[in-house]
């Protein structure tokens, strides 16, 4: 078992949603390990292509055309870059997407929070300003993990506790992976709100049972569509990739691939600026080294120390 598989074992134990379980199983069954091994082999092949230039630096043209080297380099670079692109949603899959519910007081945020959660967790009343503090709870939506946050309704207020709650809302909004903006009818403050938030925003019309299209927590209308939309916005890339393509799920994977990609780019920069072949090849060696660290051939002791250290015995 390599380090990537050992990490998958830990992820499988921690998995709280079907998508996390499927991803961990895929990784445990070498889905990511095999891809990394293939990339490693491709980089070594690229190095072999320039071996003639290393051995006979004075010759004008080696047996391998420069065009062939360029093509092989492009393929390797693109494959590393493609794998790296899965990192944001892959890491989000392990941690749960932070979904922050926002909107004016009384817009129906807490009601929607409870509906998405499937339990009456937040207090709901007809009085605007009911929610004073942010409440966070884990939820599974369309099989994907989310961390739902209900917040204090946003408005100008002189009331001290409510103001503090709104400040907390703003901090959550700054950290959000996506925002669900609730409005009962056209909210004149919506556009100003949208310009302040950098995460993607899903706008939802609440209390649809009172007329118009949208979501109603009383009748359940619009809720399935909303759930699908939230999964699509938070995990659209993973949904498109399906369960067969490998995905990187940890910051450790991302930094290793970033460093491999940097070396692969540096190889080409050196190669195209007349640096001798042996010096160019050191960049490929460094890229292979980064992948080796990532795959991490481990001994059983390493597994125990590095991965299971965080476990509670008996969990
Ligand atoms: N008819 C109807 N009423 C709703 C619906 N959703 C919420 N309400 C009502 O709207 C009022 C406010 O709901 P909340 O969920 O507390 O609204 P909020 O946005 O959390 O309000 P604050 O916490 O004050 O910011 C309550 O009286 C709810 O019962 C709905 O789908 N249909
Ligand atoms: Mg509320």
JSON list of N, CA, C and O in Angstrom, two decimals, residues 56-110:
[
{"chain": "A", "resi": 56, "resn": "UNK", "atom": "N", "xyz": [25.76, 12.94, -26.62]},
{"chain": "A", "resi": 56, "resn": "UNK", "atom": "CA", "xyz": [26.49, 13.53, -27.75]},
{"chain": "A", "resi": 56, "resn": "UNK", "atom": "C", "xyz": [26.12, 15.00, -27.91]},
{"chain": "A", "resi": 56, "resn": "UNK", "atom": "O", "xyz": [25.47, 15.40, -28.87]},
{"chain": "A", "resi": 57, "resn": "UNK", "atom": "N", "xyz": [26.54, 15.81, -26.96]},
{"chain": "A", "resi": 57, "resn": "UNK", "atom": "CA", "xyz": [26.08, 17.21, -26.95]},
{"chain": "A", "resi": 57, "resn": "UNK", "atom": "C", "xyz": [26.53, 18.01, -28.17]},
{"chain": "A", "resi": 57, "resn": "UNK", "atom": "O", "xyz": [25.91, 19.01, -28.50]},
{"chain": "A", "resi": 58, "resn": "UNK", "atom": "N", "xyz": [27.61, 17.58, -28.84]},
{"chain": "A", "resi": 58, "resn": "UNK", "atom": "CA", "xyz": [28.13, 18.38, -29.95]},
{"chain": "A", "resi": 58, "resn": "UNK", "atom": "C", "xyz": [27.41, 18.09, -31.27]},
{"chain": "A", "resi": 58, "resn": "UNK", "atom": "O", "xyz": [27.53, 18.85, -32.21]},
{"chain": "A", "resi": 59, "resn": "UNK", "atom": "N", "xyz": [26.69, 16.97, -31.35]},
{"chain": "A", "resi": 59, "resn": "UNK", "atom": "CA", "xyz": [25.99, 16.62, -32.59]},
{"chain": "A", "resi": 59, "resn": "UNK", "atom": "C", "xyz": [24.87, 17.64, -32.83]},
{"chain": "A", "resi": 59, "resn": "UNK", "atom": "O", "xyz": [24.26, 18.13, -31.90]},
{"chain": "A", "resi": 60, "resn": "UNK", "atom": "N", "xyz": [24.59, 17.92, -34.12]},
{"chain": "A", "resi": 60, "resn": "UNK", "atom": "CA", "xyz": [23.56, 18.90, -34.43]},
{"chain": "A", "resi": 60, "resn": "UNK", "atom": "C", "xyz": [22.16, 18.34, -34.16]},
{"chain": "A", "resi": 60, "resn": "UNK", "atom": "O", "xyz": [21.35, 18.93, -33.47]},
{"chain": "A", "resi": 61, "resn": "UNK", "atom": "N", "xyz": [21.90, 17.19, -34.72]},
{"chain": "A", "resi": 61, "resn": "UNK", "atom": "CA", "xyz": [20.55, 16.65, -34.67]},
{"chain": "A", "resi": 61, "resn": "UNK", "atom": "C", "xyz": [20.59, 15.22, -34.17]},
{"chain": "A", "resi": 61, "resn": "UNK", "atom": "O", "xyz": [21.22, 14.36, -34.80]},
{"chain": "A", "resi": 62, "resn": "UNK", "atom": "N", "xyz": [19.96, 14.92, -33.04]},
{"chain": "A", "resi": 62, "resn": "UNK", "atom": "CA", "xyz": [19.92, 13.56, -32.52]},
{"chain": "A", "resi": 62, "resn": "UNK", "atom": "C", "xyz": [18.92, 12.72, -33.29]},
{"chain": "A", "resi": 62, "resn": "UNK", "atom": "O", "xyz": [18.26, 13.22, -34.21]},
{"chain": "A", "resi": 63, "resn": "UNK", "atom": "N", "xyz": [18.78, 11.45, -32.93]},
{"chain": "A", "resi": 63, "resn": "UNK", "atom": "CA", "xyz": [17.85, 10.56, -33.63]},
{"chain": "A", "resi": 63, "resn": "UNK", "atom": "C", "xyz": [16.38, 10.90, -33.32]},
{"chain": "A", "resi": 63, "resn": "UNK", "atom": "O", "xyz": [15.50, 10.43, -34.03]},
{"chain": "A", "resi": 64, "resn": "UNK", "atom": "N", "xyz": [16.15, 11.69, -32.29]},
{"chain": "A", "resi": 64, "resn": "UNK", "atom": "CA", "xyz": [14.77, 12.04, -31.95]},
{"chain": "A", "resi": 64, "resn": "UNK", "atom": "C", "xyz": [14.53, 13.50, -32.36]},
{"chain": "A", "resi": 64, "resn": "UNK", "atom": "O", "xyz": [15.28, 14.39, -31.96]},
{"chain": "A", "resi": 65, "resn": "UNK", "atom": "N", "xyz": [13.49, 13.72, -33.15]},
{"chain": "A", "resi": 65, "resn": "UNK", "atom": "CA", "xyz": [13.25, 15.08, -33.65]},
{"chain": "A", "resi": 65, "resn": "UNK", "atom": "C", "xyz": [12.79, 16.00, -32.52]},
{"chain": "A", "resi": 65, "resn": "UNK", "atom": "O", "xyz": [12.10, 15.55, -31.60]},
{"chain": "A", "resi": 66, "resn": "UNK", "atom": "N", "xyz": [13.18, 17.27, -32.59]},
{"chain": "A", "resi": 66, "resn": "UNK", "atom": "CA", "xyz": [12.75, 18.22, -31.56]},
{"chain": "A", "resi": 66, "resn": "UNK", "atom": "C", "xyz": [11.22, 18.27, -31.44]},
{"chain": "A", "resi": 66, "resn": "UNK", "atom": "O", "xyz": [10.68, 18.45, -30.35]},
{"chain": "A", "resi": 67, "resn": "UNK", "atom": "N", "xyz": [10.55, 18.07, -32.57]},
{"chain": "A", "resi": 67, "resn": "UNK", "atom": "CA", "xyz": [9.09, 18.12, -32.55]},
{"chain": "A", "resi": 67, "resn": "UNK", "atom": "C", "xyz": [8.52, 16.98, -31.69]},
{"chain": "A", "resi": 67, "resn": "UNK", "atom": "O", "xyz": [7.55, 17.17, -30.96]},
{"chain": "A", "resi": 68, "resn": "UNK", "atom": "N", "xyz": [9.16, 15.82, -31.77]},
{"chain": "A", "resi": 68, "resn": "UNK", "atom": "CA", "xyz": [8.68, 14.69, -30.97]},
{"chain": "A", "resi": 68, "resn": "UNK", "atom": "C", "xyz": [8.87, 14.96, -29.48]},
{"chain": "A", "resi": 68, "resn": "UNK", "atom": "O", "xyz": [8.00, 14.64, -28.65]},
{"chain": "A", "resi": 69, "resn": "UNK", "atom": "N", "xyz": [9.99, 15.57, -29.14]},
{"chain": "A", "resi": 69, "resn": "UNK", "atom": "CA", "xyz": [10.24, 15.92, -27.73]},
{"chain": "A", "resi": 69, "resn": "UNK", "atom": "C", "xyz": [9.18, 16.92, -27.27]},
{"chain": "A", "resi": 69, "resn": "UNK", "atom": "O", "xyz": [8.62, 16.80, -26.18]},
{"chain": "A", "resi": 70, "resn": "UNK", "atom": "N", "xyz": [8.90, 17.92, -28.14]},
{"chain": "A", "resi": 70, "resn": "UNK", "atom": "CA", "xyz": [7.92, 18.94, -27.75]},
{"chain": "A", "resi": 70, "resn": "UNK", "atom": "C", "xyz": [6.54, 18.32, -27.51]},
{"chain": "A", "resi": 70, "resn": "UNK", "atom": "O", "xyz": [5.86, 18.64, -26.55]},
{"chain": "A", "resi": 71, "resn": "UNK", "atom": "N", "xyz": [6.16, 17.40, -28.40]},
{"chain": "A", "resi": 71, "resn": "UNK", "atom": "CA", "xyz": [4.84, 16.76, -28.25]},
{"chain": "A", "resi": 71, "resn": "UNK", "atom": "C", "xyz": [4.77, 15.97, -26.95]},
{"chain": "A", "resi": 71, "resn": "UNK", "atom": "O", "xyz": [3.79, 16.05, -26.20]},
{"chain": "A", "resi": 72, "resn": "UNK", "atom": "N", "xyz": [5.82, 15.19, -26.68]},
{"chain": "A", "resi": 72, "resn": "UNK", "atom": "CA", "xyz": [5.84, 14.38, -25.45]},
{"chain": "A", "resi": 72, "resn": "UNK", "atom": "C", "xyz": [5.78, 15.28, -24.22]},
{"chain": "A", "resi": 72, "resn": "UNK", "atom": "O", "xyz": [5.08, 14.99, -23.24]},
{"chain": "A", "resi": 73, "resn": "UNK", "atom": "N", "xyz": [6.50, 16.41, -24.28]},
{"chain": "A", "resi": 73, "resn": "UNK", "atom": "CA", "xyz": [6.50, 17.35, -23.16]},
{"chain": "A", "resi": 73, "resn": "UNK", "atom": "C", "xyz": [5.09, 17.93, -22.94]},
{"chain": "A", "resi": 73, "resn": "UNK", "atom": "O", "xyz": [4.61, 18.00, -21.81]},
{"chain": "A", "resi": 74, "resn": "UNK", "atom": "N", "xyz": [4.45, 18.33, -24.06]},
{"chain": "A", "resi": 74, "resn": "UNK", "atom": "CA", "xyz": [3.09, 18.90, -23.98]},
{"chain": "A", "resi": 74, "resn": "UNK", "atom": "C", "xyz": [2.12, 17.93, -23.32]},
{"chain": "A", "resi": 74, "resn": "UNK", "atom": "O", "xyz": [1.32, 18.32, -22.46]},
{"chain": "A", "resi": 75, "resn": "UNK", "atom": "N", "xyz": [2.19, 16.67, -23.71]},
{"chain": "A", "resi": 75, "resn": "UNK", "atom": "CA", "xyz": [1.27, 15.66, -23.17]},
{"chain": "A", "resi": 75, "resn": "UNK", "atom": "C", "xyz": [1.44, 15.55, -21.66]},
{"chain": "A", "resi": 75, "resn": "UNK", "atom": "O", "xyz": [0.47, 15.59, -20.90]},
{"chain": "A", "resi": 76, "resn": "UNK", "atom": "N", "xyz": [2.70, 15.44, -21.22]},
{"chain": "A", "resi": 76, "resn": "UNK", "atom": "CA", "xyz": [2.96, 15.29, -19.78]},
{"chain": "A", "resi": 76, "resn": "UNK", "atom": "C", "xyz": [2.49, 16.53, -19.03]},
{"chain": "A", "resi": 76, "resn": "UNK", "atom": "O", "xyz": [1.81, 16.43, -18.00]},
{"chain": "A", "resi": 77, "resn": "UNK", "atom": "N", "xyz": [2.84, 17.70, -19.54]},
{"chain": "A", "resi": 77, "resn": "UNK", "atom": "CA", "xyz": [2.45, 18.93, -18.86]},
{"chain": "A", "resi": 77, "resn": "UNK", "atom": "C", "xyz": [0.93, 19.02, -18.71]},
{"chain": "A", "resi": 77, "resn": "UNK", "atom": "O", "xyz": [0.40, 19.32, -17.65]},
{"chain": "A", "resi": 78, "resn": "UNK", "atom": "N", "xyz": [0.21, 18.73, -19.83]},
{"chain": "A", "resi": 78, "resn": "UNK", "atom": "CA", "xyz": [-1.25, 18.84, -19.80]},
{"chain": "A", "resi": 78, "resn": "UNK", "atom": "C", "xyz": [-1.86, 17.85, -18.81]},
{"chain": "A", "resi": 78, "resn": "UNK", "atom": "O", "xyz": [-2.84, 18.16, -18.13]},
{"chain": "A", "resi": 79, "resn": "UNK", "atom": "N", "xyz": [-1.29, 16.66, -18.75]},
{"chain": "A", "resi": 79, "resn": "UNK", "atom": "CA", "xyz": [-1.88, 15.66, -17.85]},
{"chain": "A", "resi": 79, "resn": "UNK", "atom": "C", "xyz": [-1.68, 16.03, -16.38]},
{"chain": "A", "resi": 79, "resn": "UNK", "atom": "O", "xyz": [-2.57, 15.82, -15.56]},
{"chain": "A", "resi": 80, "resn": "UNK", "atom": "N", "xyz": [-0.52, 16.59, -16.07]},
{"chain": "A", "resi": 80, "resn": "UNK", "atom": "CA", "xyz": [-0.30, 17.05, -14.70]},
{"chain": "A", "resi": 80, "resn": "UNK", "atom": "C", "xyz": [-1.24, 18.22, -14.39]},
{"chain": "A", "resi": 80, "resn": "UNK", "atom": "O", "xyz": [-1.88, 18.27, -13.34]},
{"chain": "A", "resi": 81, "resn": "UNK", "atom": "N", "xyz": [-1.35, 19.15, -15.36]},
{"chain": "A", "resi": 81, "resn": "UNK", "atom": "CA", "xyz": [-2.22, 20.33, -15.15]},
{"chain": "A", "resi": 81, "resn": "UNK", "atom": "C", "xyz": [-3.67, 19.90, -14.99]},
{"chain": "A", "resi": 81, "resn": "UNK", "atom": "O", "xyz": [-4.39, 20.44, -14.13]},
{"chain": "A", "resi": 82, "resn": "UNK", "atom": "N", "xyz": [-4.11, 18.92, -15.78]},
{"chain": "A", "resi": 82, "resn": "UNK", "atom": "CA", "xyz": [-5.51, 18.46, -15.68]},
{"chain": "A", "resi": 82, "resn": "UNK", "atom": "C", "xyz": [-5.80, 17.85, -14.31]},
{"chain": "A", "resi": 82, "resn": "UNK", "atom": "O", "xyz": [-6.86, 18.09, -13.73]},
{"chain": "A", "resi": 83, "resn": "UNK", "atom": "N", "xyz": [-4.85, 17.07, -13.82]},
{"chain": "A", "resi": 83, "resn": "UNK", "atom": "CA", "xyz": [-5.05, 16.46, -12.50]},
{"chain": "A", "resi": 83, "resn": "UNK", "atom": "C", "xyz": [-5.10, 17.54, -11.41]},
{"chain": "A", "resi": 83, "resn": "UNK", "atom": "O", "xyz": [-5.92, 17.49, -10.50]},
{"chain": "A", "resi": 84, "resn": "UNK", "atom": "N", "xyz": [-4.25, 18.54, -11.57]},
{"chain": "A", "resi": 84, "resn": "UNK", "atom": "CA", "xyz": [-4.20, 19.64, -10.62]},
{"chain": "A", "resi": 84, "resn": "UNK", "atom": "C", "xyz": [-5.52, 20.42, -10.59]},
{"chain": "A", "resi": 84, "resn": "UNK", "atom": "O", "xyz": [-5.93, 20.92, -9.54]},
{"chain": "A", "resi": 85, "resn": "UNK", "atom": "N", "xyz": [-6.19, 20.48, -11.73]},
{"chain": "A", "resi": 85, "resn": "UNK", "atom": "CA", "xyz": [-7.46, 21.23, -11.80]},
{"chain": "A", "resi": 85, "resn": "UNK", "atom": "C", "xyz": [-8.55, 20.59, -10.93]},
{"chain": "A", "resi": 85, "resn": "UNK", "atom": "O", "xyz": [-9.54, 21.24, -10.60]},
{"chain": "A", "resi": 86, "resn": "UNK", "atom": "N", "xyz": [-8.39, 19.32, -10.59]},
{"chain": "A", "resi": 86, "resn": "UNK", "atom": "CA", "xyz": [-9.41, 18.66, -9.77]},
{"chain": "A", "resi": 86, "resn": "UNK", "atom": "C", "xyz": [-9.24, 19.01, -8.28]},
{"chain": "A", "resi": 86, "resn": "UNK", "atom": "O", "xyz": [-10.09, 18.68, -7.47]},
{"chain": "A", "resi": 87, "resn": "UNK", "atom": "N", "xyz": [-8.13, 19.68, -7.94]},
{"chain": "A", "resi": 87, "resn": "UNK", "atom": "CA", "xyz": [-7.81, 19.90, -6.52]},
{"chain": "A", "resi": 87, "resn": "UNK", "atom": "C", "xyz": [-8.86, 20.73, -5.76]},
{"chain": "A", "resi": 87, "resn": "UNK", "atom": "O", "xyz": [-9.26, 20.32, -4.66]},
{"chain": "A", "resi": 88, "resn": "UNK", "atom": "N", "xyz": [-9.34, 21.86, -6.30]},
{"chain": "A", "resi": 88, "resn": "UNK", "atom": "CA", "xyz": [-10.28, 22.65, -5.47]},
{"chain": "A", "resi": 88, "resn": "UNK", "atom": "C", "xyz": [-11.52, 21.85, -5.07]},
{"chain": "A", "resi": 88, "resn": "UNK", "atom": "O", "xyz": [-11.88, 21.81, -3.88]},
{"chain": "A", "resi": 89, "resn": "UNK", "atom": "N", "xyz": [-12.16, 21.17, -6.01]},
{"chain": "A", "resi": 89, "resn": "UNK", "atom": "CA", "xyz": [-13.36, 20.41, -5.66]},
{"chain": "A", "resi": 89, "resn": "UNK", "atom": "C", "xyz": [-13.01, 19.13, -4.92]},
{"chain": "A", "resi": 89, "resn": "UNK", "atom": "O", "xyz": [-13.79, 18.65, -4.10]},
{"chain": "A", "resi": 90, "resn": "UNK", "atom": "N", "xyz": [-11.84, 18.56, -5.21]},
{"chain": "A", "resi": 90, "resn": "UNK", "atom": "CA", "xyz": [-11.41, 17.36, -4.50]},
{"chain": "A", "resi": 90, "resn": "UNK", "atom": "C", "xyz": [-11.20, 17.64, -3.03]},
{"chain": "A", "resi": 90, "resn": "UNK", "atom": "O", "xyz": [-11.63, 16.87, -2.16]},
{"chain": "A", "resi": 91, "resn": "UNK", "atom": "N", "xyz": [-10.55, 18.76, -2.72]},
{"chain": "A", "resi": 91, "resn": "UNK", "atom": "CA", "xyz": [-10.35, 19.13, -1.31]},
{"chain": "A", "resi": 91, "resn": "UNK", "atom": "C", "xyz": [-11.69, 19.48, -0.66]},
{"chain": "A", "resi": 91, "resn": "UNK", "atom": "O", "xyz": [-11.94, 19.16, 0.50]},
{"chain": "A", "resi": 92, "resn": "UNK", "atom": "N", "xyz": [-12.55, 20.14, -1.42]},
{"chain": "A", "resi": 92, "resn": "UNK", "atom": "CA", "xyz": [-13.88, 20.48, -0.94]},
{"chain": "A", "resi": 92, "resn": "UNK", "atom": "C", "xyz": [-14.68, 19.22, -0.62]},
{"chain": "A", "resi": 92, "resn": "UNK", "atom": "O", "xyz": [-15.47, 19.18, 0.32]},
{"chain": "A", "resi": 93, "resn": "UNK", "atom": "N", "xyz": [-14.46, 18.18, -1.39]},
{"chain": "A", "resi": 93, "resn": "UNK", "atom": "CA", "xyz": [-15.17, 16.92, -1.16]},
{"chain": "A", "resi": 93, "resn": "UNK", "atom": "C", "xyz": [-14.77, 16.31, 0.18]},
{"chain": "A", "resi": 93, "resn": "UNK", "atom": "O", "xyz": [-15.59, 15.73, 0.89]},
{"chain": "A", "resi": 94, "resn": "UNK", "atom": "N", "xyz": [-13.52, 16.43, 0.56]},
{"chain": "A", "resi": 94, "resn": "UNK", "atom": "CA", "xyz": [-13.10, 15.88, 1.85]},
{"chain": "A", "resi": 94, "resn": "UNK", "atom": "C", "xyz": [-13.65, 16.69, 3.00]},
{"chain": "A", "resi": 94, "resn": "UNK", "atom": "O", "xyz": [-14.02, 16.14, 4.04]},
{"chain": "A", "resi": 95, "resn": "UNK", "atom": "N", "xyz": [-13.68, 18.01, 2.82]},
{"chain": "A", "resi": 95, "resn": "UNK", "atom": "CA", "xyz": [-14.03, 18.87, 3.96]},
{"chain": "A", "resi": 95, "resn": "UNK", "atom": "C", "xyz": [-15.51, 19.24, 4.02]},
{"chain": "A", "resi": 95, "resn": "UNK", "atom": "O", "xyz": [-16.00, 19.68, 5.06]},
{"chain": "A", "resi": 96, "resn": "UNK", "atom": "N", "xyz": [-16.22, 19.08, 2.91]},
{"chain": "A", "resi": 96, "resn": "UNK", "atom": "CA", "xyz": [-17.61, 19.54, 2.83]},
{"chain": "A", "resi": 96, "resn": "UNK", "atom": "C", "xyz": [-17.62, 20.96, 2.31]},
{"chain": "A", "resi": 96, "resn": "UNK", "atom": "O", "xyz": [-16.81, 21.79, 2.72]},
{"chain": "A", "resi": 97, "resn": "UNK", "atom": "N", "xyz": [-18.55, 21.26, 1.40]},
{"chain": "A", "resi": 97, "resn": "UNK", "atom": "CA", "xyz": [-18.63, 22.60, 0.83]},
{"chain": "A", "resi": 97, "resn": "UNK", "atom": "C", "xyz": [-19.30, 23.53, 1.83]},
{"chain": "A", "resi": 97, "resn": "UNK", "atom": "O", "xyz": [-20.36, 23.22, 2.36]},
{"chain": "A", "resi": 98, "resn": "UNK", "atom": "N", "xyz": [-18.67, 24.67, 2.10]},
{"chain": "A", "resi": 98, "resn": "UNK", "atom": "CA", "xyz": [-19.25, 25.63, 3.04]},
{"chain": "A", "resi": 98, "resn": "UNK", "atom": "C", "xyz": [-20.33, 26.44, 2.31]},
{"chain": "A", "resi": 98, "resn": "UNK", "atom": "O", "xyz": [-20.04, 27.27, 1.47]},
{"chain": "A", "resi": 99, "resn": "UNK", "atom": "N", "xyz": [-21.59, 26.12, 2.65]},
{"chain": "A", "resi": 99, "resn": "UNK", "atom": "CA", "xyz": [-22.75, 26.77, 2.01]},
{"chain": "A", "resi": 99, "resn": "UNK", "atom": "C", "xyz": [-23.37, 27.74, 3.00]},
{"chain": "A", "resi": 99, "resn": "UNK", "atom": "O", "xyz": [-23.91, 27.33, 4.03]},
{"chain": "A", "resi": 100, "resn": "UNK", "atom": "N", "xyz": [-23.28, 29.03, 2.71]},
{"chain": "A", "resi": 100, "resn": "UNK", "atom": "CA", "xyz": [-23.77, 30.05, 3.62]},
{"chain": "A", "resi": 100, "resn": "UNK", "atom": "C", "xyz": [-25.10, 30.60, 3.10]},
{"chain": "A", "resi": 100, "resn": "UNK", "atom": "O", "xyz": [-25.20, 31.02, 1.94]},
{"chain": "A", "resi": 101, "resn": "UNK", "atom": "N", "xyz": [-26.11, 30.53, 3.96]},
{"chain": "A", "resi": 101, "resn": "UNK", "atom": "CA", "xyz": [-27.45, 31.02, 3.60]},
{"chain": "A", "resi": 101, "resn": "UNK", "atom": "C", "xyz": [-27.56, 32.47, 4.06]},
{"chain": "A", "resi": 101, "resn": "UNK", "atom": "O", "xyz": [-27.35, 32.77, 5.23]},
{"chain": "A", "resi": 102, "resn": "UNK", "atom": "N", "xyz": [-27.86, 33.36, 3.13]},
{"chain": "A", "resi": 102, "resn": "UNK", "atom": "CA", "xyz": [-27.90, 34.79, 3.45]},
{"chain": "A", "resi": 102, "resn": "UNK", "atom": "C", "xyz": [-29.17, 35.42, 2.90]},
{"chain": "A", "resi": 102, "resn": "UNK", "atom": "O", "xyz": [-29.89, 34.82, 2.10]},
{"chain": "A", "resi": 103, "resn": "UNK", "atom": "N", "xyz": [-29.43, 36.65, 3.33]},
{"chain": "A", "resi": 103, "resn": "UNK", "atom": "CA", "xyz": [-30.60, 37.39, 2.85]},
{"chain": "A", "resi": 103, "resn": "UNK", "atom": "C", "xyz": [-31.11, 38.32, 3.93]},
{"chain": "A", "resi": 103, "resn": "UNK", "atom": "O", "xyz": [-30.59, 38.33, 5.05]},
{"chain": "A", "resi": 104, "resn": "UNK", "atom": "N", "xyz": [-32.16, 39.09, 3.60]},
{"chain": "A", "resi": 104, "resn": "UNK", "atom": "CA", "xyz": [-32.73, 40.04, 4.55]},
{"chain": "A", "resi": 104, "resn": "UNK", "atom": "C", "xyz": [-33.39, 39.28, 5.73]},
{"chain": "A", "resi": 104, "resn": "UNK", "atom": "O", "xyz": [-33.73, 38.11, 5.59]},
{"chain": "A", "resi": 105, "resn": "UNK", "atom": "N", "xyz": [-33.57, 39.98, 6.84]},
{"chain": "A", "resi": 105, "resn": "UNK", "atom": "CA", "xyz": [-34.31, 39.36, 7.95]},
{"chain": "A", "resi": 105, "resn": "UNK", "atom": "C", "xyz": [-35.69, 38.89, 7.47]},
{"chain": "A", "resi": 105, "resn": "UNK", "atom": "O", "xyz": [-36.30, 39.55, 6.62]},
{"chain": "A", "resi": 106, "resn": "UNK", "atom": "N", "xyz": [-36.11, 37.75, 7.97]},
{"chain": "A", "resi": 106, "resn": "UNK", "atom": "CA", "xyz": [-37.43, 37.19, 7.66]},
{"chain": "A", "resi": 106, "resn": "UNK", "atom": "C", "xyz": [-37.57, 36.63, 6.24]},
{"chain": "A", "resi": 106, "resn": "UNK", "atom": "O", "xyz": [-38.66, 36.28, 5.81]},
{"chain": "A", "resi": 107, "resn": "UNK", "atom": "N", "xyz": [-36.47, 36.54, 5.50]},
{"chain": "A", "resi": 107, "resn": "UNK", "atom": "CA", "xyz": [-36.55, 36.05, 4.12]},
{"chain": "A", "resi": 107, "resn": "UNK", "atom": "C", "xyz": [-36.89, 34.57, 4.06]},
{"chain": "A", "resi": 107, "resn": "UNK", "atom": "O", "xyz": [-37.27, 34.04, 3.01]},
{"chain": "A", "resi": 108, "resn": "UNK", "atom": "N", "xyz": [-36.71, 33.86, 5.17]},
{"chain": "A", "resi": 108, "resn": "UNK", "atom": "CA", "xyz": [-36.98, 32.42, 5.18]},
{"chain": "A", "resi": 108, "resn": "UNK", "atom": "C", "xyz": [-35.70, 31.59, 5.20]},
{"chain": "A", "resi": 108, "resn": "UNK", "atom": "O", "xyz": [-35.71, 30.40, 4.86]},
{"chain": "A", "resi": 109, "resn": "UNK", "atom": "N", "xyz": [-34.61, 32.19, 5.65]},
{"chain": "A", "resi": 109, "resn": "UNK", "atom": "CA", "xyz": [-33.30, 31.51, 5.66]},
{"chain": "A", "resi": 109, "resn": "UNK", "atom": "C", "xyz": [-33.29, 30.31, 6.60]},
{"chain": "A", "resi": 109, "resn": "UNK", "atom": "O", "xyz": [-32.89, 29.21, 6.22]},
{"chain": "A", "resi": 110, "resn": "UNK", "atom": "N", "xyz": [-33.72, 30.55, 7.84]},
{"chain": "A", "resi": 110, "resn": "UNK", "atom": "CA", "xyz": [-33.67, 29.45, 8.83]},
{"chain": "A", "resi": 110, "resn": "UNK", "atom": "C", "xyz": [-34.60, 28.32, 8.43]},
{"chain": "A", "resi": 110, "resn": "UNK", "atom": "O", "xyz": [-34.28, 27.14, 8.64]}
]
